């Protein structure tokens, strides 16, 4: 195969004129003849036994042309891209100009190339780093989370229901004196103060005792989902069967021994303080990096082809689908549950893809300008990390992940490190704390539990090259 000409059509778009010699084309015809002739019938021959010349005479000389071109297409495109010397990111239209046994194949291939990026002012970027401070309230909140995880549910029989209690009730609702659909249930478990029911309902359960039968008077909100109930006053007849509460453990040395490797509360608090400090320090560093990424996006200049963004969207969706699959859920099922289409998902991820493409182009350009390259040792170490992470033999990982991809990630990380080392990092204001609530005694194990803050969701990550942009997009998802 020969590349006769490389013609620039417009920015980042080229047309390659390709030529396959008559000998190469004939060889491709022979290959597909051997594969397809087994299914072809020619009078005077048993099925699959007719010589090529007889098949071509019976069906026409061009009988194998289409299959031969299909056979040639992939290796021809790969060779053409390599010989052109272009950084091709997408293959476009393929057009046949002429095809015959005598002249071979004359065709054109349109390709989209990686844009040439430029960037200035990436040294001395000003960013703000949030000071890290761990307060006694932070430590208390962390201990409260541990208390919540180690709490137990106990029956309450000596008092009326309070906010935070879990009650079991029967309820029967009426609007205009008539029962309505969905307004009746027996032995329903309800956490008072959680806002599970319409406003005012839970407040009127508070103060009642086990065995009480009473009415709750409420009005359905104007934006209620059931049209026939919007804005309507309702009466619920209630019977209270059971009251339960969370019982939190007392925070003392015994509690510490049960939940940690430490023997005293003082040791435990110091360990929590250190861990929280490390977490906040990492979050502060990530925020600095996110600011640097935002600056790169603003400073990089490039005419980015739509195909490059769409390819990045494909990568994001494939990564998302893989994460779903690891949780036992197919992408198609997820879309069905959420009422979305693939097009909806593509629109949702396109802004993220555009940013990630710009970040990558900017980092690659900085790595080029500053001669930041991956060493053999760094490449090998990165392969080993992947092998360890996925529990795969090193050679298998090398077969699956290209060295260019590995080196690109390393160089991009070096570019980020370079930008940070040359940035002007200013100290910002400490995070504003919520007004502290009056401290509650921990001595009683029968004290009513407050709702604990939820644990953060695990961070979802992709390749190291993508992590920088995901950090900029999410800032927190962690």
Coordinates of C-alpha atoms in Angstrom, one line a residue, residues 8-385:
X8 CA -4.9 19.3 4.1
X9 CA -8.6 19.9 3.7
X10 CA -9.0 22.3 6.7
X11 CA -7.7 22.7 10.2
X12 CA -7.0 19.3 11.7
X13 CA -8.5 17.5 8.7
X14 CA -6.6 15.7 5.9
X15 CA -7.4 13.6 2.9
X16 CA -5.0 10.8 2.2
X17 CA -4.7 9.5 -1.3
X18 CA -4.0 5.7 -1.1
X19 CA -3.0 3.2 -3.7
X20 CA -3.1 -0.6 -3.5
X21 CA -1.1 -2.3 -6.2
X22 CA -2.7 -4.9 -8.6
X23 CA -0.6 -7.6 -6.9
X24 CA -1.7 -6.7 -3.4
X25 CA -5.3 -6.5 -4.5
X26 CA -5.2 -9.8 -6.3
X27 CA -3.7 -11.4 -3.2
X28 CA -6.6 -10.1 -1.2
X29 CA -9.1 -11.5 -3.7
X30 CA -7.4 -14.9 -3.4
X31 CA -7.8 -14.7 0.4
X32 CA -11.5 -14.0 0.3
X33 CA -12.0 -16.5 -2.6
X34 CA -10.7 -19.3 -0.3
X35 CA -13.1 -18.2 2.4
X36 CA -16.2 -17.6 0.4
X37 CA -16.0 -20.2 -2.3
X38 CA -17.1 -22.9 0.1
X39 CA -20.6 -21.5 0.1
X40 CA -20.9 -20.8 -3.6
X41 CA -22.7 -23.0 -6.2
X42 CA -21.4 -23.2 -9.8
X43 CA -23.1 -25.5 -12.3
X44 CA -20.8 -28.5 -13.1
X45 CA -18.9 -28.3 -9.8
X46 CA -19.7 -29.6 -6.4
X47 CA -20.5 -26.9 -3.9
X48 CA -17.2 -25.2 -2.8
X49 CA -15.1 -26.9 -5.4
X50 CA -15.3 -24.4 -8.3
X51 CA -12.0 -22.6 -9.3
X52 CA -11.9 -18.9 -8.9
X53 CA -11.9 -18.3 -12.6
X54 CA -15.1 -20.2 -13.1
X55 CA -16.8 -18.4 -10.2
X56 CA -15.8 -15.0 -11.6
X57 CA -17.0 -16.0 -15.0
X58 CA -20.4 -17.2 -13.6
X59 CA -21.0 -14.4 -11.1
X60 CA -19.0 -11.6 -12.7
X61 CA -15.4 -10.5 -12.4
X62 CA -16.1 -8.2 -9.5
X63 CA -17.8 -10.9 -7.3
X64 CA -15.0 -10.8 -4.7
X65 CA -14.1 -7.0 -4.9
X66 CA -16.2 -5.8 -2.0
X67 CA -15.0 -8.6 0.3
X68 CA -11.4 -8.0 -0.8
X69 CA -11.7 -4.3 0.0
X70 CA -13.2 -5.1 3.4
X71 CA -10.3 -7.5 4.0
X72 CA -7.7 -4.8 3.1
X73 CA -9.4 -1.9 4.9
X74 CA -8.2 -2.2 8.5
X75 CA -4.5 -3.0 7.8
X76 CA -4.5 -0.4 5.0
X77 CA -5.8 2.4 7.3
X78 CA -3.3 1.5 10.0
X79 CA -0.5 1.5 7.5
X80 CA -1.7 4.8 5.9
X81 CA -1.9 6.5 9.3
X82 CA 1.6 5.4 10.2
X83 CA 3.1 6.4 6.8
X84 CA 1.4 9.8 6.8
X85 CA 3.1 10.8 10.0
X86 CA -0.1 12.5 11.2
X87 CA -1.4 12.2 14.8
X88 CA -4.8 10.8 13.8
X89 CA -7.5 10.8 16.4
X90 CA -10.5 9.8 14.2
X91 CA -11.1 8.1 10.8
X92 CA -13.6 9.7 8.5
X93 CA -15.0 9.0 5.1
X94 CA -13.5 6.3 2.9
X95 CA -14.1 6.8 -0.8
X96 CA -13.1 4.5 -3.7
X97 CA -12.0 6.2 -6.9
X98 CA -11.1 3.2 -9.0
X99 CA -10.8 -0.6 -8.5
X100 CA -9.9 -3.3 -11.0
X101 CA -7.5 -6.2 -11.3
X102 CA -5.4 -4.3 -13.7
X103 CA -5.0 -1.1 -11.7
X104 CA -5.6 -2.4 -8.2
X105 CA -7.4 0.0 -5.7
X106 CA -7.3 3.8 -5.8
X107 CA -9.0 5.4 -2.9
X108 CA -9.2 8.4 -0.5
X109 CA -9.3 8.4 3.3
X110 CA -10.4 11.4 5.4
X111 CA -8.8 11.7 8.8
X112 CA -9.1 14.1 11.8
X113 CA -5.8 15.0 13.5
X114 CA -4.9 16.0 17.0
X115 CA -4.9 19.8 17.2
X116 CA -1.7 21.8 17.8
X117 CA -2.1 23.5 21.2
X118 CA -0.4 26.6 22.6
X119 CA -0.2 27.8 26.1
X120 CA 1.4 30.8 27.8
X121 CA 1.6 32.1 31.4
X122 CA 1.6 28.7 33.0
X123 CA 4.4 29.8 35.3
X124 CA 3.5 31.9 38.3
X125 CA -0.2 31.1 38.4
X126 CA -1.7 32.5 41.5
X127 CA -3.9 30.2 43.6
X128 CA -5.2 30.2 47.2
X129 CA -4.6 27.4 49.6
X130 CA -7.1 27.0 52.5
X131 CA -5.5 26.7 55.9
X132 CA -6.0 23.4 57.6
X133 CA -7.5 23.5 61.1
X134 CA -9.0 20.6 63.1
X135 CA -11.2 21.8 66.0
X136 CA -12.6 20.0 69.0
X137 CA -16.0 20.1 67.3
X138 CA -14.5 18.2 64.3
X139 CA -13.2 15.5 66.6
X140 CA -16.5 15.3 68.4
X141 CA -18.4 14.9 65.2
X142 CA -16.2 12.1 64.1
X143 CA -16.7 10.4 67.5
X144 CA -20.4 10.9 67.1
X145 CA -20.3 9.0 63.8
X146 CA -18.6 6.1 65.5
X147 CA -21.1 6.2 68.3
X148 CA -23.9 6.0 65.7
X149 CA -22.3 3.0 64.1
X150 CA -22.1 1.3 67.5
X151 CA -25.6 2.3 68.7
X152 CA -28.4 -0.1 69.5
X153 CA -32.2 0.2 69.2
X154 CA -34.1 -0.1 72.4
X155 CA -37.8 0.0 73.2
X156 CA -39.2 3.0 75.0
X157 CA -42.1 2.4 77.4
X158 CA -41.8 5.1 80.1
X159 CA -42.3 8.3 78.1
X160 CA -44.1 9.8 75.2
X161 CA -42.7 9.9 71.7
X162 CA -40.0 12.5 70.9
X163 CA -38.4 13.8 67.7
X164 CA -35.7 11.3 66.7
X165 CA -37.7 8.3 67.9
X166 CA -38.8 5.4 65.7
X167 CA -42.5 4.7 66.1
X168 CA -44.7 2.0 64.7
X169 CA -48.2 3.3 63.8
X170 CA -51.4 2.5 62.0
X171 CA -52.8 5.4 60.0
X172 CA -56.0 5.9 58.0
X173 CA -56.3 9.1 55.9
X174 CA -59.5 11.0 54.9
X175 CA -60.1 13.9 52.6
X176 CA -63.6 15.5 52.5
X177 CA -64.7 12.6 54.8
X178 CA -63.6 9.9 52.3
X179 CA -60.6 7.5 52.4
X180 CA -58.1 8.1 49.6
X181 CA -55.7 5.8 47.8
X182 CA -52.4 5.3 49.5
X183 CA -53.7 6.9 52.7
X184 CA -53.9 3.7 54.9
X185 CA -51.2 1.5 56.4
X186 CA -50.8 -0.8 59.4
X187 CA -47.6 -1.2 61.5
X188 CA -45.8 1.5 59.6
X189 CA -42.4 2.4 60.9
X190 CA -41.7 6.1 61.0
X191 CA -38.8 8.2 62.3
X192 CA -40.1 11.3 63.8
X193 CA -38.5 14.5 62.6
X194 CA -37.0 12.9 59.5
X195 CA -39.6 14.6 57.2
X196 CA -40.9 11.3 55.7
X197 CA -44.5 12.5 55.7
X198 CA -46.1 15.8 54.7
X199 CA -45.4 18.8 56.9
X200 CA -47.1 18.8 60.3
X201 CA -47.8 15.0 60.4
X202 CA -44.8 13.9 62.4
X203 CA -45.0 16.9 64.8
X204 CA -48.5 15.8 65.9
X205 CA -47.3 12.3 66.7
X206 CA -44.7 13.7 69.1
X207 CA -46.0 13.7 72.7
X208 CA -48.2 10.6 72.4
X209 CA -47.8 7.4 74.3
X210 CA -48.0 3.7 73.3
X211 CA -51.6 2.7 72.8
X212 CA -52.9 6.2 72.1
X213 CA -55.4 6.7 69.3
X214 CA -55.7 10.2 68.0
X215 CA -56.2 12.4 64.9
X216 CA -53.6 14.2 62.9
X217 CA -54.8 17.2 60.9
X218 CA -52.7 18.3 58.0
X219 CA -52.9 20.0 54.6
X220 CA -51.4 18.6 51.5
X221 CA -48.8 20.9 49.8
X222 CA -49.9 22.7 46.7
X223 CA -47.1 21.0 44.7
X224 CA -48.1 17.5 46.0
X225 CA -47.6 14.8 43.3
X226 CA -51.2 13.5 43.4
X227 CA -53.4 16.1 41.6
X228 CA -56.6 15.2 43.5
X229 CA -54.8 15.9 46.9
X230 CA -53.0 19.2 46.2
X231 CA -53.8 21.8 48.8
X232 CA -56.5 19.6 50.4
X233 CA -57.0 19.4 54.2
X234 CA -56.8 15.8 55.5
X235 CA -57.4 13.9 58.7
X236 CA -55.4 10.9 59.6
X237 CA -56.6 8.5 62.3
X238 CA -53.6 7.2 64.2
X239 CA -52.9 4.4 66.6
X240 CA -49.4 4.3 68.2
X241 CA -48.1 0.8 68.8
X242 CA -44.4 1.1 69.6
X243 CA -41.7 3.6 70.4
X244 CA -38.0 2.9 69.9
X245 CA -34.9 5.0 70.2
X246 CA -31.2 4.8 69.4
X247 CA -29.1 4.2 72.5
X248 CA -25.6 5.6 72.1
X249 CA -22.6 4.2 74.0
X250 CA -20.9 6.3 76.6
X251 CA -17.6 7.9 75.3
X252 CA -15.0 6.6 77.8
X253 CA -11.9 4.4 77.8
X254 CA -14.0 1.3 77.5
X255 CA -15.7 2.6 74.4
X256 CA -12.3 3.5 72.9
X257 CA -11.0 -0.1 73.5
X258 CA -14.1 -1.5 71.8
X259 CA -13.9 0.7 68.6
X260 CA -10.2 1.2 68.2
X261 CA -6.6 -0.1 68.8
X262 CA -6.2 2.5 71.6
X263 CA -6.6 2.2 75.4
X264 CA -7.5 5.8 76.4
X265 CA -9.9 8.5 75.1
X266 CA -7.0 10.9 74.9
X267 CA -5.0 8.7 72.6
X268 CA -8.1 8.1 70.5
X269 CA -8.8 11.8 70.1
X270 CA -5.2 12.6 69.1
X271 CA -5.4 9.9 66.5
X272 CA -8.7 11.3 65.1
X273 CA -7.1 14.7 65.1
X274 CA -4.2 13.5 63.0
X275 CA -6.4 11.6 60.6
X276 CA -8.7 14.6 60.1
X277 CA -5.7 16.9 59.6
X278 CA -4.3 14.6 56.9
X279 CA -7.7 14.4 55.2
X280 CA -8.1 18.2 55.3
X281 CA -4.5 18.7 54.1
X282 CA -5.2 16.4 51.2
X283 CA -8.5 18.2 50.4
X284 CA -6.7 21.5 50.5
X285 CA -4.0 20.3 48.2
X286 CA -6.6 18.9 45.8
X287 CA -8.3 22.2 45.8
X288 CA -5.0 23.9 44.8
X289 CA -4.6 21.4 42.0
X290 CA -8.1 22.0 40.9
X291 CA -7.4 25.8 40.7
X292 CA -4.3 25.1 38.6
X293 CA -6.3 22.9 36.3
X294 CA -8.9 25.6 35.9
X295 CA -6.1 28.0 35.0
X296 CA -4.7 25.7 32.4
X297 CA -8.2 25.4 30.8
X298 CA -8.3 29.2 30.5
X299 CA -4.8 29.5 29.1
X300 CA -4.6 26.7 26.6
X301 CA -5.4 27.7 23.0
X302 CA -6.4 25.1 20.4
X303 CA -9.0 24.4 17.7
X304 CA -10.4 21.2 19.1
X305 CA -12.3 19.0 16.6
X306 CA -15.7 17.7 17.6
X307 CA -14.5 14.2 17.0
X308 CA -11.9 14.6 19.8
X309 CA -14.6 15.6 22.3
X310 CA -16.9 12.8 21.2
X311 CA -14.1 10.3 21.6
X312 CA -13.6 11.6 25.2
X313 CA -17.3 11.3 25.8
X314 CA -17.1 7.7 24.7
X315 CA -14.2 7.1 27.2
X316 CA -16.2 8.6 30.0
X317 CA -19.3 6.6 29.3
X318 CA -17.3 3.4 28.9
X319 CA -15.7 4.0 32.3
X320 CA -19.1 4.7 33.8
X321 CA -20.5 1.5 32.3
X322 CA -17.5 -0.4 33.7
X323 CA -18.1 0.9 37.2
X324 CA -21.8 0.0 36.9
X325 CA -20.9 -3.5 35.7
X326 CA -18.6 -3.9 38.7
X327 CA -21.7 -3.2 40.9
X328 CA -23.8 -5.8 39.0
X329 CA -25.7 -3.3 36.9
X330 CA -25.7 -2.9 33.1
X331 CA -25.7 0.6 31.6
X332 CA -28.9 -0.2 29.7
X333 CA -30.7 -1.1 33.0
X334 CA -29.4 2.1 34.6
X335 CA -30.7 4.2 31.7
X336 CA -34.1 2.4 32.0
X337 CA -34.3 3.1 35.7
X338 CA -33.4 6.7 35.4
X339 CA -35.5 7.3 32.3
X340 CA -32.5 8.5 30.3
X341 CA -31.2 7.7 26.8
X342 CA -27.7 7.3 25.7
X343 CA -28.0 10.7 24.0
X344 CA -29.0 12.3 27.3
X345 CA -25.9 10.8 28.9
X346 CA -23.7 12.1 26.1
X347 CA -25.1 15.6 26.5
X348 CA -24.6 15.4 30.3
X349 CA -20.9 14.4 29.9
X350 CA -20.0 16.6 27.0
X351 CA -18.9 19.7 29.1
X352 CA -16.7 17.4 31.2
X353 CA -15.2 15.9 28.1
X354 CA -14.5 19.3 26.6
X355 CA -12.6 20.3 29.8
X356 CA -10.7 17.1 30.0
X357 CA -9.6 17.4 26.4
X358 CA -8.4 21.0 27.0
X359 CA -6.6 20.0 30.2
X360 CA -4.8 17.1 28.5
X361 CA -3.7 19.3 25.5
X362 CA -2.4 21.9 27.9
X363 CA -0.5 19.5 30.0
X364 CA 1.0 17.7 27.0
X365 CA 2.1 21.1 25.6
X366 CA 3.7 22.1 28.9
X367 CA 5.5 18.7 29.1
X368 CA 6.8 19.3 25.6
X369 CA 7.9 22.9 26.3
X370 CA 9.7 21.9 29.5
X371 CA 11.1 18.6 28.2
X372 CA 9.3 16.6 30.8
X373 CA 9.6 12.9 29.9
X374 CA 9.0 9.5 31.5
X375 CA 12.0 7.5 32.4
X376 CA 12.2 3.7 31.8
X377 CA 12.1 3.2 35.6
X378 CA 9.0 5.4 36.0
X379 CA 7.2 3.6 33.2
X380 CA 8.1 0.2 34.7
X381 CA 7.0 1.3 38.1
X382 CA 3.6 2.5 36.7
X383 CA 3.1 -0.8 35.0
X384 CA 3.8 -2.6 38.3
X385 CA 1.3 -0.4 40.1

